[in-house]
Protein backbone atom coordinates (compact mmCIF):
# COMPACT_ATOMS: atom_id res chain seq x y z
CA UNK A 1 0.00 0.00 0.00
CA UNK A 2 1.25 3.49 -0.79
CA UNK A 3 1.55 5.78 2.22
CA UNK A 4 2.88 9.31 2.61
CA UNK A 5 5.71 9.83 5.08
CA UNK A 6 6.05 13.47 6.12
CA UNK A 7 9.24 14.56 7.86
CA UNK A 8 9.82 17.62 9.99
CA UNK A 9 13.28 19.07 9.29
CA UNK A 10 14.89 20.69 12.33
CA UNK A 11 15.54 18.05 15.01
CA UNK A 12 14.38 15.16 12.81
CA UNK A 13 16.62 15.25 9.74
CA UNK A 14 19.31 17.64 10.97
CA UNK A 15 20.19 19.14 14.34
CA UNK A 16 19.94 22.86 13.62
CA UNK A 17 18.71 23.84 17.12
CA UNK A 18 22.33 24.60 18.08
CA UNK A 19 22.64 27.13 15.23
CA UNK A 20 19.29 28.76 16.03
CA UNK A 21 20.51 28.97 19.63
CA UNK A 22 23.79 30.72 18.75
CA UNK A 23 22.00 33.26 16.57
CA UNK A 24 19.27 34.01 19.16
CA UNK A 25 21.85 34.19 21.96
CA UNK A 26 23.86 36.79 20.07
CA UNK A 27 20.74 38.88 19.55
CA UNK A 28 19.82 38.50 23.25
CA UNK A 29 23.28 39.74 24.25
CA UNK A 30 22.48 43.02 22.53
CA UNK A 31 19.67 43.62 25.02
CA UNK A 32 21.72 42.33 27.99
CA UNK A 33 19.80 39.09 28.24
CA UNK A 34 21.60 35.84 29.00
CA UNK A 35 19.70 33.34 26.82
CA UNK A 36 20.37 29.75 27.94
CA UNK A 37 20.38 26.48 26.00
CA UNK A 38 17.61 25.26 28.27
CA UNK A 39 15.41 28.20 27.27
CA UNK A 40 16.21 27.42 23.63
CA UNK A 41 14.26 24.14 24.04
CA UNK A 42 11.05 26.18 23.99
CA UNK A 43 11.88 27.42 20.49
CA UNK A 44 11.77 23.99 18.86
CA UNK A 45 9.07 23.84 16.19
CA UNK A 46 8.17 27.49 16.83
CA UNK A 47 8.16 30.02 13.95
CA UNK A 48 10.85 32.69 13.70
CA UNK A 49 8.44 35.53 14.50
CA UNK A 50 6.98 33.71 17.50
CA UNK A 51 10.48 32.80 18.73
CA UNK A 52 11.39 36.51 18.86
CA UNK A 53 8.17 37.28 20.79
CA UNK A 54 9.04 34.58 23.34
CA UNK A 55 12.63 35.83 23.65
CA UNK A 56 11.47 39.41 24.28
CA UNK A 57 8.96 38.15 26.86
CA UNK A 58 11.74 36.22 28.63
CA UNK A 59 13.93 39.33 28.62
CA UNK A 60 10.94 41.51 29.64
CA UNK A 61 11.86 43.82 26.77
CA UNK A 62 9.38 45.91 24.83
CA UNK A 63 10.43 46.58 21.25
CA UNK A 64 8.85 48.52 18.39
CA UNK A 65 7.60 46.66 15.33
CA UNK A 66 10.39 48.30 13.34
CA UNK A 67 13.05 47.04 15.75
CA UNK A 68 11.55 43.53 15.65
CA UNK A 69 11.75 43.49 11.84
CA UNK A 70 15.43 44.49 11.99
CA UNK A 71 16.20 41.76 14.53
CA UNK A 72 14.37 39.08 12.53
CA UNK A 73 16.53 39.85 9.49
CA UNK A 74 19.69 40.06 11.61
CA UNK A 75 18.99 36.73 13.36
CA UNK A 76 18.36 34.99 10.06
CA UNK A 77 21.50 36.42 8.45
CA UNK A 78 23.59 35.00 11.27
CA UNK A 79 21.74 31.65 11.15
CA UNK A 80 22.41 31.44 7.39
CA UNK A 81 26.14 31.76 8.03
CA UNK A 82 26.02 28.55 10.09
CA UNK A 83 23.85 26.78 7.51
CA UNK A 84 26.33 27.59 4.76
CA UNK A 85 28.93 25.53 6.62
CA UNK A 86 26.67 22.46 6.89
CA UNK A 87 27.38 19.26 5.01
CA UNK A 88 26.23 15.61 4.99
CA UNK A 89 27.89 14.97 8.35
CA UNK A 90 25.07 17.03 9.94
CA UNK A 91 22.40 14.49 8.94
CA UNK A 92 21.04 12.75 12.04
CA UNK A 93 21.83 9.01 12.43
CA UNK A 94 20.01 6.57 10.14
CA UNK A 95 17.94 9.24 8.35
CA UNK A 96 19.40 8.18 4.94
CA UNK A 97 18.61 4.51 5.69
CA UNK A 98 14.96 5.34 6.46
CA UNK A 99 14.56 7.60 3.41
CA UNK A 100 16.17 5.04 1.09
CA UNK A 101 14.01 2.22 2.46
CA UNK A 102 10.86 4.25 1.81
CA UNK A 103 12.04 5.14 -1.70
CA UNK A 104 12.84 1.46 -2.46
CA UNK A 105 9.30 0.62 -1.34
CA UNK A 106 7.77 3.33 -3.59
CA UNK A 107 6.34 5.35 -0.69
CA UNK A 108 5.51 9.07 -0.80
CA UNK A 109 8.00 11.34 0.99
CA UNK A 110 7.35 14.98 1.89
CA UNK A 111 8.88 17.61 4.13
CA UNK A 112 6.64 19.51 6.55
CA UNK A 113 8.69 22.21 8.27
CA UNK A 114 8.11 25.60 9.93
CA UNK A 115 11.46 26.80 8.59
CA UNK A 116 11.77 29.24 5.72
CA UNK A 117 15.30 27.90 5.20
CA UNK A 118 14.29 24.30 4.53
CA UNK A 119 15.38 24.13 0.88
CA UNK A 120 18.90 25.57 1.36
CA UNK A 121 19.43 23.24 4.34
CA UNK A 122 18.35 20.14 2.38
CA UNK A 123 20.59 21.24 -0.47
CA UNK A 124 23.59 21.70 1.84
CA UNK A 125 23.19 18.15 3.21
CA UNK A 126 22.43 16.69 -0.26
CA UNK A 127 18.98 15.34 0.63
CA UNK A 128 16.79 17.64 -1.50
CA UNK A 129 16.22 15.04 -4.23
CA UNK A 130 14.82 12.47 -1.77
CA UNK A 131 11.64 14.55 -1.29
CA UNK A 132 8.75 14.53 -3.73
CA UNK A 133 7.13 17.53 -2.03
CA UNK A 134 8.36 20.28 0.25
CA UNK A 135 6.02 22.33 2.41
CA UNK A 136 7.86 24.87 4.57
CA UNK A 137 7.47 28.16 6.40
CA UNK A 138 7.04 29.98 3.08
CA UNK A 139 3.91 27.97 2.23
CA UNK A 140 1.83 28.20 5.41
CA UNK A 141 -0.10 30.90 7.21
CA UNK A 142 -0.74 29.01 10.46
CA UNK A 143 2.10 27.62 12.56
CA UNK A 144 2.19 24.20 14.25
CA UNK A 145 0.20 23.00 16.27
CA UNK A 146 -2.12 24.03 13.43
CA UNK A 147 -2.18 21.07 11.01
CA UNK A 148 -1.85 23.25 7.87
CA UNK A 149 1.74 22.27 7.01
CA UNK A 150 0.95 18.53 7.12
CA UNK A 151 -2.42 18.88 5.38
CA UNK A 152 -0.60 20.64 2.51
CA UNK A 153 2.05 17.90 2.48
CA UNK A 154 -0.67 15.24 2.15
CA UNK A 155 -2.37 17.21 -0.63
CA UNK A 156 0.92 17.57 -2.51
CA UNK A 157 1.34 13.78 -2.41
CA UNK A 158 -2.36 13.22 -3.16
CA UNK A 159 -2.72 11.04 -0.07
CA UNK A 160 -5.53 10.95 2.47
CA UNK A 161 -4.68 12.03 6.03
CA UNK A 162 -5.29 8.54 7.44
CA UNK A 163 -2.54 7.21 5.15
CA UNK A 164 0.03 9.78 6.30
CA UNK A 165 2.75 9.17 8.87
CA UNK A 166 4.49 12.20 10.39
CA UNK A 167 7.94 12.24 12.04
CA UNK A 168 8.32 15.09 14.54
CA UNK A 169 10.58 16.15 17.42
CA UNK A 170 8.39 18.92 18.88
CA UNK A 171 5.22 18.78 20.95
CA UNK A 172 3.57 21.36 18.67
CA UNK A 173 4.43 19.20 15.66
CA UNK A 174 2.97 16.03 17.23
CA UNK A 175 -0.21 17.95 18.05
CA UNK A 176 -0.37 19.27 14.47
CA UNK A 177 -0.08 15.73 13.04
CA UNK A 178 -2.70 14.39 15.44
CA UNK A 179 -5.05 17.28 14.60
CA UNK A 180 -4.65 16.42 10.91
CA UNK A 181 -5.76 12.84 11.62
CA UNK A 182 -2.35 11.38 10.76
CA UNK A 183 -0.15 8.87 12.58
CA UNK A 184 2.39 10.84 14.60
CA UNK A 185 5.80 9.40 15.39
CA UNK A 186 7.89 11.27 17.93
CA UNK A 187 11.67 11.38 17.51
CA UNK A 188 13.14 12.30 20.88
CA UNK A 189 12.25 12.01 24.54
CA UNK A 190 9.17 9.76 25.16
CA UNK A 191 8.18 11.71 28.27
CA UNK A 192 8.10 14.98 26.30
CA UNK A 193 6.45 13.49 23.19
CA UNK A 194 3.89 11.31 25.00
CA UNK A 195 1.03 12.54 22.77
CA UNK A 196 2.56 10.72 19.78
CA UNK A 197 1.32 7.30 18.56
CA UNK A 198 4.88 5.95 18.77
CA UNK A 199 8.13 7.48 20.04
CA UNK A 200 11.73 6.57 19.21
CA UNK A 201 14.78 8.25 20.73
CA UNK A 202 16.25 8.47 17.23
CA UNK A 203 15.99 6.69 13.87
CA UNK A 204 18.55 4.03 14.81
CA UNK A 205 15.82 2.53 17.00
CA UNK A 206 13.25 2.49 14.21
CA UNK A 207 13.70 -0.70 12.17
CA UNK A 208 12.86 -1.44 8.55
CA UNK A 209 10.42 -4.07 9.89
CA UNK A 210 8.56 -1.31 11.72
CA UNK A 211 8.50 0.81 8.54
CA UNK A 212 7.14 -2.22 6.69
CA UNK A 213 4.36 -2.56 9.28
CA UNK A 214 3.42 1.10 8.75
CA UNK A 215 3.39 0.61 4.98
CA UNK A 216 1.20 -2.51 5.27
CA UNK A 217 -1.22 -1.17 7.89
C1 LIG B 1 11.55 25.16 13.10
C2 LIG B 1 12.56 25.21 14.22
O1 LIG B 1 11.71 23.99 12.35
O2 LIG B 1 11.70 26.29 12.24
C3 LIG B 1 12.43 26.53 14.98
O3 LIG B 1 12.35 24.12 15.10
C4 LIG B 1 12.56 27.69 14.00
O4 LIG B 1 13.41 26.60 15.98
C5 LIG B 1 11.55 27.56 12.87
O5 LIG B 1 12.35 28.93 14.67
C6 LIG B 1 11.67 28.66 11.82
O6 LIG B 1 12.90 28.52 11.18
P1 LIG B 1 13.56 29.58 10.20
O7 LIG B 1 14.68 28.81 9.55
O8 LIG B 1 12.51 29.98 9.21
O9 LIG B 1 14.02 30.72 11.04
MG1 LIG C 1 11.54 20.08 14.65
Coordinates of C-alpha atoms and ligand atoms in Angstrom, one line a residue:
X1 CA 0.0 0.0 0.0
X2 CA 1.3 3.5 -0.8
X3 CA 1.6 5.8 2.2
X4 CA 2.9 9.3 2.6
X5 CA 5.7 9.8 5.1
X6 CA 6.0 13.5 6.1
X7 CA 9.2 14.6 7.9
X8 CA 9.8 17.6 10.0
X9 CA 13.3 19.1 9.3
X10 CA 14.9 20.7 12.3
X11 CA 15.5 18.1 15.0
X12 CA 14.4 15.2 12.8
X13 CA 16.6 15.2 9.7
X14 CA 19.3 17.6 11.0
X15 CA 20.2 19.1 14.3
X16 CA 19.9 22.9 13.6
X17 CA 18.7 23.8 17.1
X18 CA 22.3 24.6 18.1
X19 CA 22.6 27.1 15.2
X20 CA 19.3 28.8 16.0
X21 CA 20.5 29.0 19.6
X22 CA 23.8 30.7 18.8
X23 CA 22.0 33.3 16.6
X24 CA 19.3 34.0 19.2
X25 CA 21.9 34.2 22.0
X26 CA 23.9 36.8 20.1
X27 CA 20.7 38.9 19.5
X28 CA 19.8 38.5 23.2
X29 CA 23.3 39.7 24.3
X30 CA 22.5 43.0 22.5
X31 CA 19.7 43.6 25.0
X32 CA 21.7 42.3 28.0
X33 CA 19.8 39.1 28.2
X34 CA 21.6 35.8 29.0
X35 CA 19.7 33.3 26.8
X36 CA 20.4 29.8 27.9
X37 CA 20.4 26.5 26.0
X38 CA 17.6 25.3 28.3
X39 CA 15.4 28.2 27.3
X40 CA 16.2 27.4 23.6
X41 CA 14.3 24.1 24.0
X42 CA 11.1 26.2 24.0
X43 CA 11.9 27.4 20.5
X44 CA 11.8 24.0 18.9
X45 CA 9.1 23.8 16.2
X46 CA 8.2 27.5 16.8
X47 CA 8.2 30.0 13.9
X48 CA 10.8 32.7 13.7
X49 CA 8.4 35.5 14.5
X50 CA 7.0 33.7 17.5
X51 CA 10.5 32.8 18.7
X52 CA 11.4 36.5 18.9
X53 CA 8.2 37.3 20.8
X54 CA 9.0 34.6 23.3
X55 CA 12.6 35.8 23.6
X56 CA 11.5 39.4 24.3
X57 CA 9.0 38.1 26.9
X58 CA 11.7 36.2 28.6
X59 CA 13.9 39.3 28.6
X60 CA 10.9 41.5 29.6
X61 CA 11.9 43.8 26.8
X62 CA 9.4 45.9 24.8
X63 CA 10.4 46.6 21.2
X64 CA 8.8 48.5 18.4
X65 CA 7.6 46.7 15.3
X66 CA 10.4 48.3 13.3
X67 CA 13.0 47.0 15.8
X68 CA 11.6 43.5 15.7
X69 CA 11.8 43.5 11.8
X70 CA 15.4 44.5 12.0
X71 CA 16.2 41.8 14.5
X72 CA 14.4 39.1 12.5
X73 CA 16.5 39.8 9.5
X74 CA 19.7 40.1 11.6
X75 CA 19.0 36.7 13.4
X76 CA 18.4 35.0 10.1
X77 CA 21.5 36.4 8.5
X78 CA 23.6 35.0 11.3
X79 CA 21.7 31.7 11.1
X80 CA 22.4 31.4 7.4
X81 CA 26.1 31.8 8.0
X82 CA 26.0 28.5 10.1
X83 CA 23.9 26.8 7.5
X84 CA 26.3 27.6 4.8
X85 CA 28.9 25.5 6.6
X86 CA 26.7 22.5 6.9
X87 CA 27.4 19.3 5.0
X88 CA 26.2 15.6 5.0
X89 CA 27.9 15.0 8.4
X90 CA 25.1 17.0 9.9
X91 CA 22.4 14.5 8.9
X92 CA 21.0 12.8 12.0
X93 CA 21.8 9.0 12.4
X94 CA 20.0 6.6 10.1
X95 CA 17.9 9.2 8.3
X96 CA 19.4 8.2 4.9
X97 CA 18.6 4.5 5.7
X98 CA 15.0 5.3 6.5
X99 CA 14.6 7.6 3.4
X100 CA 16.2 5.0 1.1
X101 CA 14.0 2.2 2.5
X102 CA 10.9 4.3 1.8
X103 CA 12.0 5.1 -1.7
X104 CA 12.8 1.5 -2.5
X105 CA 9.3 0.6 -1.3
X106 CA 7.8 3.3 -3.6
X107 CA 6.3 5.4 -0.7
X108 CA 5.5 9.1 -0.8
X109 CA 8.0 11.3 1.0
X110 CA 7.4 15.0 1.9
X111 CA 8.9 17.6 4.1
X112 CA 6.6 19.5 6.6
X113 CA 8.7 22.2 8.3
X114 CA 8.1 25.6 9.9
X115 CA 11.5 26.8 8.6
X116 CA 11.8 29.2 5.7
X117 CA 15.3 27.9 5.2
X118 CA 14.3 24.3 4.5
X119 CA 15.4 24.1 0.9
X120 CA 18.9 25.6 1.4
X121 CA 19.4 23.2 4.3
X122 CA 18.3 20.1 2.4
X123 CA 20.6 21.2 -0.5
X124 CA 23.6 21.7 1.8
X125 CA 23.2 18.2 3.2
X126 CA 22.4 16.7 -0.3
X127 CA 19.0 15.3 0.6
X128 CA 16.8 17.6 -1.5
X129 CA 16.2 15.0 -4.2
X130 CA 14.8 12.5 -1.8
X131 CA 11.6 14.6 -1.3
X132 CA 8.7 14.5 -3.7
X133 CA 7.1 17.5 -2.0
X134 CA 8.4 20.3 0.2
X135 CA 6.0 22.3 2.4
X136 CA 7.9 24.9 4.6
X137 CA 7.5 28.2 6.4
X138 CA 7.0 30.0 3.1
X139 CA 3.9 28.0 2.2
X140 CA 1.8 28.2 5.4
X141 CA -0.1 30.9 7.2
X142 CA -0.7 29.0 10.5
X143 CA 2.1 27.6 12.6
X144 CA 2.2 24.2 14.3
X145 CA 0.2 23.0 16.3
X146 CA -2.1 24.0 13.4
X147 CA -2.2 21.1 11.0
X148 CA -1.9 23.2 7.9
X149 CA 1.7 22.3 7.0
X150 CA 1.0 18.5 7.1
X151 CA -2.4 18.9 5.4
X152 CA -0.6 20.6 2.5
X153 CA 2.0 17.9 2.5
X154 CA -0.7 15.2 2.1
X155 CA -2.4 17.2 -0.6
X156 CA 0.9 17.6 -2.5
X157 CA 1.3 13.8 -2.4
X158 CA -2.4 13.2 -3.2
X159 CA -2.7 11.0 -0.1
X160 CA -5.5 11.0 2.5
X161 CA -4.7 12.0 6.0
X162 CA -5.3 8.5 7.4
X163 CA -2.5 7.2 5.1
X164 CA 0.0 9.8 6.3
X165 CA 2.7 9.2 8.9
X166 CA 4.5 12.2 10.4
X167 CA 7.9 12.2 12.0
X168 CA 8.3 15.1 14.5
X169 CA 10.6 16.1 17.4
X170 CA 8.4 18.9 18.9
X171 CA 5.2 18.8 21.0
X172 CA 3.6 21.4 18.7
X173 CA 4.4 19.2 15.7
X174 CA 3.0 16.0 17.2
X175 CA -0.2 18.0 18.0
X176 CA -0.4 19.3 14.5
X177 CA -0.1 15.7 13.0
X178 CA -2.7 14.4 15.4
X179 CA -5.1 17.3 14.6
X180 CA -4.6 16.4 10.9
X181 CA -5.8 12.8 11.6
X182 CA -2.3 11.4 10.8
X183 CA -0.1 8.9 12.6
X184 CA 2.4 10.8 14.6
X185 CA 5.8 9.4 15.4
X186 CA 7.9 11.3 17.9
X187 CA 11.7 11.4 17.5
X188 CA 13.1 12.3 20.9
X189 CA 12.2 12.0 24.5
X190 CA 9.2 9.8 25.2
X191 CA 8.2 11.7 28.3
X192 CA 8.1 15.0 26.3
X193 CA 6.5 13.5 23.2
X194 CA 3.9 11.3 25.0
X195 CA 1.0 12.5 22.8
X196 CA 2.6 10.7 19.8
X197 CA 1.3 7.3 18.6
X198 CA 4.9 5.9 18.8
X199 CA 8.1 7.5 20.0
X200 CA 11.7 6.6 19.2
X201 CA 14.8 8.2 20.7
X202 CA 16.2 8.5 17.2
X203 CA 16.0 6.7 13.9
X204 CA 18.6 4.0 14.8
X205 CA 15.8 2.5 17.0
X206 CA 13.3 2.5 14.2
X207 CA 13.7 -0.7 12.2
X208 CA 12.9 -1.4 8.5
X209 CA 10.4 -4.1 9.9
X210 CA 8.6 -1.3 11.7
X211 CA 8.5 0.8 8.5
X212 CA 7.1 -2.2 6.7
X213 CA 4.4 -2.6 9.3
X214 CA 3.4 1.1 8.8
X215 CA 3.4 0.6 5.0
X216 CA 1.2 -2.5 5.3
X217 CA -1.2 -1.2 7.9
Ligands
LIG1 C1 11.5 25.2 13.1 C2 12.6 25.2 14.2 O1 11.7 24.0 12.3 O2 11.7 26.3 12.2 C3 12.4 26.5 15.0 O3 12.4 24.1 15.1 C4 12.6 27.7 14.0 O4 13.4 26.6 16.0 C5 11.5 27.6 12.9 O5 12.4 28.9 14.7 C6 11.7 28.7 11.8 O6 12.9 28.5 11.2 P1 13.6 29.6 10.2 O7 14.7 28.8 9.6 O8 12.5 30.0 9.2 O9 14.0 30.7 11.0
LIG2 MG1 11.5 20.1 14.6

